[in-house]
PDB file of C-alpha atoms in Angstrom:
ATOM      1  CA  LYS F 245      80.073 -26.173 -77.489  1.00  0.00           C
ATOM      2  CA  GLN F 246      76.788 -24.756 -76.270  1.00  0.00           C
ATOM      3  CA  GLU F 247      75.498 -26.055 -72.944  1.00  0.00           C
ATOM      4  CA  VAL F 248      72.061 -25.153 -71.633  1.00  0.00           C
ATOM      5  CA  THR F 249      71.009 -25.511 -67.997  1.00  0.00           C
ATOM      6  CA  GLN F 250      67.551 -25.098 -66.516  1.00  0.00           C
ATOM      7  CA  ILE F 251      66.771 -24.325 -62.909  1.00  0.00           C
ATOM      8  CA  PRO F 252      64.818 -25.542 -61.033  1.00  0.00           C
ATOM      9  CA  ALA F 253      64.440 -29.115 -62.263  1.00  0.00           C
ATOM     10  CA  ALA F 254      60.954 -29.255 -60.770  1.00  0.00           C
ATOM     11  CA  LEU F 255      58.530 -26.740 -59.349  1.00  0.00           C
ATOM     12  CA  SER F 256      55.198 -27.152 -57.606  1.00  0.00           C
ATOM     13  CA  VAL F 257      53.022 -24.098 -56.993  1.00  0.00           C
ATOM     14  CA  PRO F 258      49.420 -23.349 -56.032  1.00  0.00           C
ATOM     15  CA  GLU F 259      47.094 -22.042 -58.679  1.00  0.00           C
ATOM     16  CA  GLY F 260      47.227 -18.292 -59.207  1.00  0.00           C
ATOM     17  CA  GLU F 261      50.867 -17.846 -58.365  1.00  0.00           C
ATOM     18  CA  ASN F 262      53.288 -15.967 -60.640  1.00  0.00           C
ATOM     19  CA  LEU F 263      56.440 -17.924 -61.352  1.00  0.00           C
ATOM     20  CA  VAL F 264      59.795 -17.721 -63.097  1.00  0.00           C
ATOM     21  CA  LEU F 265      61.677 -20.483 -64.881  1.00  0.00           C
ATOM     22  CA  ASN F 266      65.375 -20.007 -65.526  1.00  0.00           C
ATOM     23  CA  CYS F 267      67.579 -21.008 -68.408  1.00  0.00           C
ATOM     24  CA  SER F 268      71.311 -20.365 -68.698  1.00  0.00           C
ATOM     25  CA  PHE F 269      73.633 -20.973 -71.641  1.00  0.00           C
ATOM     26  CA  THR F 270      77.399 -20.982 -72.040  1.00  0.00           C
ATOM     27  CA  ASP F 271      77.877 -19.661 -75.575  1.00  0.00           C
ATOM     28  CA  SER F 272      77.032 -15.951 -75.794  1.00  0.00           C
ATOM     29  CA  ALA F 273      77.047 -16.236 -79.589  1.00  0.00           C
ATOM     30  CA  ILE F 274      73.555 -17.571 -79.250  1.00  0.00           C
ATOM     31  CA  TYR F 275      71.388 -16.872 -82.275  1.00  0.00           C
ATOM     32  CA  ASN F 276      68.022 -17.206 -80.606  1.00  0.00           C
ATOM     33  CA  LEU F 277      66.377 -18.727 -77.581  1.00  0.00           C
ATOM     34  CA  GLN F 278      63.176 -20.695 -77.815  1.00  0.00           C
ATOM     35  CA  TRP F 279      60.885 -21.856 -75.029  1.00  0.00           C
ATOM     36  CA  PHE F 280      58.802 -24.985 -75.473  1.00  0.00           C
ATOM     37  CA  ARG F 281      56.193 -26.843 -73.515  1.00  0.00           C
ATOM     38  CA  GLN F 282      55.959 -30.647 -73.496  1.00  0.00           C
ATOM     39  CA  ASP F 283      53.034 -32.597 -72.118  1.00  0.00           C
ATOM     40  CA  PRO F 284      53.675 -36.193 -70.976  1.00  0.00           C
ATOM     41  CA  GLY F 285      54.373 -38.522 -73.899  1.00  0.00           C
ATOM     42  CA  LYS F 286      53.811 -35.770 -76.435  1.00  0.00           C
ATOM     43  CA  GLY F 287      55.856 -33.627 -78.771  1.00  0.00           C
ATOM     44  CA  LEU F 288      56.960 -30.071 -78.081  1.00  0.00           C
ATOM     45  CA  THR F 289      54.847 -26.963 -78.499  1.00  0.00           C
ATOM     46  CA  SER F 290      56.661 -23.720 -79.207  1.00  0.00           C
ATOM     47  CA  LEU F 291      55.768 -20.976 -76.741  1.00  0.00           C
ATOM     48  CA  LEU F 292      58.070 -18.073 -77.485  1.00  0.00           C
ATOM     49  CA  LEU F 293      61.055 -17.389 -79.725  1.00  0.00           C
ATOM     50  CA  ILE F 294      63.473 -14.567 -78.892  1.00  0.00           C
ATOM     51  CA  GLN F 295      65.981 -13.526 -81.527  1.00  0.00           C
ATOM     52  CA  SER F 296      69.438 -12.438 -80.385  1.00  0.00           C
ATOM     53  CA  SER F 297      68.606  -8.820 -81.250  1.00  0.00           C
ATOM     54  CA  GLN F 298      65.561  -8.850 -78.983  1.00  0.00           C
ATOM     55  CA  ARG F 299      65.320  -8.563 -75.229  1.00  0.00           C
ATOM     56  CA  GLU F 300      61.929 -10.130 -74.632  1.00  0.00           C
ATOM     57  CA  GLN F 301      58.786 -11.600 -76.122  1.00  0.00           C
ATOM     58  CA  THR F 302      55.269 -11.815 -74.724  1.00  0.00           C
ATOM     59  CA  SER F 303      52.322 -14.048 -75.458  1.00  0.00           C
ATOM     60  CA  GLY F 304      49.298 -13.869 -73.213  1.00  0.00           C
ATOM     61  CA  ARG F 305      50.350 -14.759 -69.670  1.00  0.00           C
ATOM     62  CA  LEU F 306      53.849 -15.680 -70.798  1.00  0.00           C
ATOM     63  CA  ASN F 307      56.846 -13.386 -70.992  1.00  0.00           C
ATOM     64  CA  ALA F 308      60.341 -14.493 -71.934  1.00  0.00           C
ATOM     65  CA  SER F 309      63.492 -12.416 -71.657  1.00  0.00           C
ATOM     66  CA  LEU F 310      66.979 -12.880 -73.044  1.00  0.00           C
ATOM     67  CA  ASP F 311      70.211 -11.431 -71.668  1.00  0.00           C
ATOM     68  CA  LYS F 312      73.089 -12.555 -73.853  1.00  0.00           C
ATOM     69  CA  SER F 313      75.737 -10.828 -71.774  1.00  0.00           C
ATOM     70  CA  SER F 314      74.875 -12.828 -68.685  1.00  0.00           C
ATOM     71  CA  GLY F 315      73.938 -15.968 -70.607  1.00  0.00           C
ATOM     72  CA  ARG F 316      70.452 -16.136 -69.174  1.00  0.00           C
ATOM     73  CA  SER F 317      66.839 -16.350 -70.228  1.00  0.00           C
ATOM     74  CA  THR F 318      63.766 -16.402 -68.036  1.00  0.00           C
ATOM     75  CA  LEU F 319      60.197 -17.476 -68.696  1.00  0.00           C
ATOM     76  CA  TYR F 320      57.654 -15.674 -66.562  1.00  0.00           C
ATOM     77  CA  ILE F 321      54.206 -17.224 -66.183  1.00  0.00           C
ATOM     78  CA  ALA F 322      51.561 -14.988 -64.673  1.00  0.00           C
ATOM     79  CA  ALA F 323      48.558 -16.239 -62.721  1.00  0.00           C
ATOM     80  CA  SER F 324      49.409 -19.916 -63.161  1.00  0.00           C
ATOM     81  CA  GLN F 325      46.653 -22.436 -63.837  1.00  0.00           C
ATOM     82  CA  PRO F 326      46.488 -26.237 -63.481  1.00  0.00           C
ATOM     83  CA  GLY F 327      46.513 -26.448 -67.292  1.00  0.00           C
ATOM     84  CA  ASP F 328      50.011 -24.941 -67.246  1.00  0.00           C
ATOM     85  CA  SER F 329      51.334 -28.158 -65.703  1.00  0.00           C
ATOM     86  CA  ALA F 330      53.896 -29.569 -68.122  1.00  0.00           C
ATOM     87  CA  THR F 331      57.638 -29.750 -68.737  1.00  0.00           C
ATOM     88  CA  TYR F 332      59.115 -26.484 -69.965  1.00  0.00           C
ATOM     89  CA  LEU F 333      62.222 -26.641 -72.126  1.00  0.00           C
ATOM     90  CA  CYS F 334      64.463 -23.895 -73.382  1.00  0.00           C
ATOM     91  CA  ALA F 335      66.661 -24.316 -76.434  1.00  0.00           C
ATOM     92  CA  GLY F 336      69.490 -22.173 -77.716  1.00  0.00           C
ATOM     93  CA  GLY F 337      70.105 -21.848 -81.424  1.00  0.00           C
ATOM     94  CA  THR F 338      73.543 -20.991 -82.741  1.00  0.00           C
ATOM     95  CA  SER F 339      74.803 -19.645 -86.041  1.00  0.00           C
ATOM     96  CA  TYR F 340      76.444 -23.015 -86.758  1.00  0.00           C
ATOM     97  CA  GLY F 341      72.988 -24.457 -87.099  1.00  0.00           C
ATOM     98  CA  LYS F 342      72.260 -26.549 -84.041  1.00  0.00           C
ATOM     99  CA  LEU F 343      69.596 -26.348 -81.386  1.00  0.00           C
ATOM    100  CA  THR F 344      70.742 -27.259 -77.870  1.00  0.00           C
ATOM    101  CA  PHE F 345      68.123 -28.067 -75.242  1.00  0.00           C
ATOM    102  CA  GLY F 346      68.149 -27.797 -71.494  1.00  0.00           C
ATOM    103  CA  GLN F 347      66.964 -30.702 -69.368  1.00  0.00           C
ATOM    104  CA  GLY F 348      63.666 -28.995 -68.646  1.00  0.00           C
ATOM    105  CA  THR F 349      61.683 -27.822 -65.641  1.00  0.00           C
ATOM    106  CA  ILE F 350      58.739 -29.977 -64.592  1.00  0.00           C
ATOM    107  CA  LEU F 351      55.983 -27.614 -63.473  1.00  0.00           C
ATOM    108  CA  THR F 352      53.006 -28.724 -61.412  1.00  0.00           C
ATOM    109  CA  VAL F 353      50.253 -26.234 -60.655  1.00  0.00           C
ATOM    110  CA  HIS F 354      47.824 -27.592 -58.106  1.00  0.00           C
ATOM    111  CA  PRO F 355      44.295 -26.283 -57.559  1.00  0.00           C
TER     112      PRO F 355
ATOM    113  CA  LYS R  18      47.383 -26.286 -92.091  1.00  0.00           C
ATOM    114  CA  ALA R  19      48.201 -29.790 -90.950  1.00  0.00           C
ATOM    115  CA  GLY R  20      50.965 -30.066 -88.389  1.00  0.00           C
ATOM    116  CA  VAL R  21      54.080 -32.190 -88.451  1.00  0.00           C
ATOM    117  CA  THR R  22      53.236 -35.868 -88.622  1.00  0.00           C
ATOM    118  CA  GLN R  23      55.398 -38.820 -87.667  1.00  0.00           C
ATOM    119  CA  THR R  24      54.905 -42.488 -88.387  1.00  0.00           C
ATOM    120  CA  PRO R  25      54.777 -44.911 -86.805  1.00  0.00           C
ATOM    121  CA  ARG R  26      53.877 -43.585 -83.364  1.00  0.00           C
ATOM    122  CA  TYR R  27      55.095 -46.681 -81.532  1.00  0.00           C
ATOM    123  CA  LEU R  28      57.588 -49.331 -82.471  1.00  0.00           C
ATOM    124  CA  ILE R  29      59.060 -52.379 -80.781  1.00  0.00           C
ATOM    125  CA  LYS R  30      62.238 -53.917 -82.186  1.00  0.00           C
ATOM    126  CA  THR R  31      64.898 -56.319 -81.010  1.00  0.00           C
ATOM    127  CA  ARG R  32      68.616 -55.734 -80.756  1.00  0.00           C
ATOM    128  CA  GLY R  33      70.448 -55.949 -84.052  1.00  0.00           C
ATOM    129  CA  GLN R  34      67.450 -55.032 -86.170  1.00  0.00           C
ATOM    130  CA  GLN R  35      67.133 -51.826 -88.111  1.00  0.00           C
ATOM    131  CA  VAL R  36      64.319 -49.303 -88.131  1.00  0.00           C
ATOM    132  CA  THR R  37      63.077 -46.497 -90.370  1.00  0.00           C
ATOM    133  CA  LEU R  38      61.055 -43.603 -89.018  1.00  0.00           C
ATOM    134  CA  SER R  39      59.175 -41.096 -91.146  1.00  0.00           C
ATOM    135  CA  CYS R  40      58.438 -37.402 -90.726  1.00  0.00           C
ATOM    136  CA  SER R  41      56.178 -35.237 -92.876  1.00  0.00           C
ATOM    137  CA  PRO R  42      56.759 -31.525 -92.290  1.00  0.00           C
ATOM    138  CA  ILE R  43      54.224 -28.742 -92.399  1.00  0.00           C
ATOM    139  CA  SER R  44      53.380 -27.868 -95.983  1.00  0.00           C
ATOM    140  CA  GLY R  45      55.880 -25.345 -97.317  1.00  0.00           C
ATOM    141  CA  HIS R  46      58.533 -26.137 -94.735  1.00  0.00           C
ATOM    142  CA  ARG R  47      61.849 -27.207 -96.209  1.00  0.00           C
ATOM    143  CA  SER R  48      63.849 -27.966 -93.081  1.00  0.00           C
ATOM    144  CA  VAL R  49      63.427 -31.123 -91.030  1.00  0.00           C
ATOM    145  CA  SER R  50      65.458 -31.759 -87.893  1.00  0.00           C
ATOM    146  CA  TRP R  51      65.567 -34.948 -85.861  1.00  0.00           C
ATOM    147  CA  TYR R  52      66.043 -35.311 -82.107  1.00  0.00           C
ATOM    148  CA  GLN R  53      66.390 -38.165 -79.655  1.00  0.00           C
ATOM    149  CA  GLN R  54      64.804 -37.769 -76.224  1.00  0.00           C
ATOM    150  CA  THR R  55      65.700 -40.045 -73.314  1.00  0.00           C
ATOM    151  CA  PRO R  56      65.192 -39.588 -69.559  1.00  0.00           C
ATOM    152  CA  GLY R  57      68.938 -39.580 -68.949  1.00  0.00           C
ATOM    153  CA  GLN R  58      70.242 -37.425 -71.795  1.00  0.00           C
ATOM    154  CA  GLY R  59      67.232 -35.250 -72.495  1.00  0.00           C
ATOM    155  CA  LEU R  60      66.692 -33.915 -75.995  1.00  0.00           C
ATOM    156  CA  GLN R  61      69.673 -34.294 -78.282  1.00  0.00           C
ATOM    157  CA  PHE R  62      70.045 -33.057 -81.839  1.00  0.00           C
ATOM    158  CA  LEU R  63      70.597 -35.795 -84.412  1.00  0.00           C
ATOM    159  CA  PHE R  64      70.689 -33.989 -87.763  1.00  0.00           C
ATOM    160  CA  GLU R  65      69.000 -31.453 -89.976  1.00  0.00           C
ATOM    161  CA  TYR R  66      67.968 -31.790 -93.600  1.00  0.00           C
ATOM    162  CA  PHE R  67      67.205 -28.864 -95.853  1.00  0.00           C
ATOM    163  CA  SER R  68      66.491 -29.093 -99.570  1.00  0.00           C
ATOM    164  CA  GLU R  69      67.413 -32.797 -99.556  1.00  0.00           C
ATOM    165  CA  THR R  70      70.872 -32.118 -98.081  1.00  0.00           C
ATOM    166  CA  GLN R  71      72.128 -32.845 -94.593  1.00  0.00           C
ATOM    167  CA  ARG R  72      73.104 -29.457 -93.169  1.00  0.00           C
ATOM    168  CA  ASN R  73      74.293 -30.427 -89.744  1.00  0.00           C
ATOM    169  CA  LYS R  74      74.823 -33.468 -87.594  1.00  0.00           C
ATOM    170  CA  GLY R  75      74.938 -34.099 -83.869  1.00  0.00           C
ATOM    171  CA  ASN R  76      77.253 -36.436 -81.969  1.00  0.00           C
ATOM    172  CA  PHE R  77      75.690 -39.761 -82.826  1.00  0.00           C
ATOM    173  CA  PRO R  78      77.311 -42.852 -84.340  1.00  0.00           C
ATOM    174  CA  GLY R  79      77.064 -43.631 -88.023  1.00  0.00           C
ATOM    175  CA  ARG R  80      74.308 -46.149 -87.299  1.00  0.00           C
ATOM    176  CA  PHE R  81      72.001 -43.143 -87.315  1.00  0.00           C
ATOM    177  CA  SER R  82      71.342 -41.820 -90.780  1.00  0.00           C
ATOM    178  CA  GLY R  83      68.664 -39.956 -92.628  1.00  0.00           C
ATOM    179  CA  ARG R  84      67.509 -38.566 -95.883  1.00  0.00           C
ATOM    180  CA  GLN R  85      65.063 -36.055 -97.264  1.00  0.00           C
ATOM    181  CA  PHE R  86      62.925 -36.345-100.342  1.00  0.00           C
ATOM    182  CA  SER R  87      61.982 -33.698-102.891  1.00  0.00           C
ATOM    183  CA  ASN R  88      58.629 -33.145-101.137  1.00  0.00           C
ATOM    184  CA  SER R  89      60.566 -32.381 -97.904  1.00  0.00           C
ATOM    185  CA  ARG R  90      59.423 -35.561 -96.177  1.00  0.00           C
ATOM    186  CA  SER R  91      62.276 -37.084 -94.228  1.00  0.00           C
ATOM    187  CA  GLU R  92      63.206 -40.522 -93.003  1.00  0.00           C
ATOM    188  CA  MET R  93      65.575 -41.511 -90.260  1.00  0.00           C
ATOM    189  CA  ASN R  94      67.188 -44.925 -90.164  1.00  0.00           C
ATOM    190  CA  VAL R  95      68.895 -46.647 -87.274  1.00  0.00           C
ATOM    191  CA  SER R  96      70.804 -49.820 -88.060  1.00  0.00           C
ATOM    192  CA  THR R  97      72.012 -52.538 -85.687  1.00  0.00           C
ATOM    193  CA  LEU R  98      69.750 -51.397 -82.887  1.00  0.00           C
ATOM    194  CA  GLU R  99      71.042 -51.340 -79.323  1.00  0.00           C
ATOM    195  CA  LEU R 100      69.077 -51.287 -76.080  1.00  0.00           C
ATOM    196  CA  GLY R 101      70.232 -47.699 -75.524  1.00  0.00           C
ATOM    197  CA  ASP R 102      68.466 -46.599 -78.695  1.00  0.00           C
ATOM    198  CA  SER R 103      65.125 -46.886 -76.893  1.00  0.00           C
ATOM    199  CA  ALA R 104      63.826 -43.340 -76.892  1.00  0.00           C
ATOM    200  CA  LEU R 105      61.263 -40.890 -78.148  1.00  0.00           C
ATOM    201  CA  TYR R 106      62.357 -39.678 -81.578  1.00  0.00           C
ATOM    202  CA  LEU R 107      61.061 -36.261 -82.485  1.00  0.00           C
ATOM    203  CA  CYS R 108      61.216 -34.358 -85.701  1.00  0.00           C
ATOM    204  CA  ALA R 109      60.683 -30.648 -86.196  1.00  0.00           C
ATOM    205  CA  SER R 110      60.158 -28.533 -89.271  1.00  0.00           C
ATOM    206  CA  SER R 111      60.606 -24.913 -90.247  1.00  0.00           C
ATOM    207  CA  GLN R 112      60.557 -22.915 -93.441  1.00  0.00           C
ATOM    208  CA  GLY R 113      64.221 -21.983 -93.357  1.00  0.00           C
ATOM    209  CA  GLN R 114      67.282 -23.717 -92.020  1.00  0.00           C
ATOM    210  CA  LEU R 115      67.973 -24.024 -88.286  1.00  0.00           C
ATOM    211  CA  LEU R 116      70.641 -21.352 -88.470  1.00  0.00           C
ATOM    212  CA  GLU R 117      68.063 -18.874 -89.733  1.00  0.00           C
ATOM    213  CA  GLY R 118      66.539 -18.995 -86.281  1.00  0.00           C
ATOM    214  CA  GLU R 119      62.901 -19.661 -87.046  1.00  0.00           C
ATOM    215  CA  THR R 120      60.303 -21.245 -84.813  1.00  0.00           C
ATOM    216  CA  GLN R 121      60.572 -25.023 -84.793  1.00  0.00           C
ATOM    217  CA  TYR R 122      57.326 -27.015 -85.048  1.00  0.00           C
ATOM    218  CA  PHE R 123      57.521 -30.465 -83.550  1.00  0.00           C
ATOM    219  CA  GLY R 124      55.684 -33.652 -84.379  1.00  0.00           C
ATOM    220  CA  PRO R 125      54.216 -35.988 -81.728  1.00  0.00           C
ATOM    221  CA  GLY R 126      57.206 -38.308 -81.897  1.00  0.00           C
ATOM    222  CA  THR R 127      57.848 -42.001 -82.461  1.00  0.00           C
ATOM    223  CA  ARG R 128      58.427 -44.032 -79.339  1.00  0.00           C
ATOM    224  CA  LEU R 129      60.937 -46.794 -80.038  1.00  0.00           C
ATOM    225  CA  LEU R 130      61.478 -49.665 -77.654  1.00  0.00           C
ATOM    226  CA  VAL R 131      64.410 -51.982 -78.282  1.00  0.00           C
ATOM    227  CA  LEU R 132      64.246 -55.355 -76.535  1.00  0.00           C
TER     228      LEU R 132
END
């Protein structure tokens, strides 16, 4: 059974700082790893999807990496802005067709 | 293209009642997955429907059921509601099945409160 853990649970940083969010998973047979953003009371917005054959994906100020052997993924946010404040969730997809989510990291970027 | 839509957005029910939630996927998407989000348990997978067939199911009791129509719209039903069913229910759609590993597009959710 896939278990996904996110560290830290919460993070508060000043604007402009570079930061890293961590995601670890127990089943190395992971199919893909997806990072989402959730604003309070809203649905999820997909940020980056990394397939198992890939090592990383980039979109603007975001970079996500995947290391299946160590069971880890990281989301790097460069030059953080107050608008980046949200809950960030990672989710592991497996070949048996389920998506397992971590508990999320609540990010606050203060001006 | 319109995004994933969910109706209703908010719902208040009492224990013992039943409820039906609706999800309309992005046009052309054939997979719809349902999730329950609570502060204590986080996001948990309920089930996935693809081409009107349930493809996978999470660890939820039989009170939770769903179906998918030929136009890919999906409904989720919860019978005999319990207080613990209060949650944000999210659906997500993609072109292929979950196991094909495509990006999942989420709707805004239906917030259910059981009194």
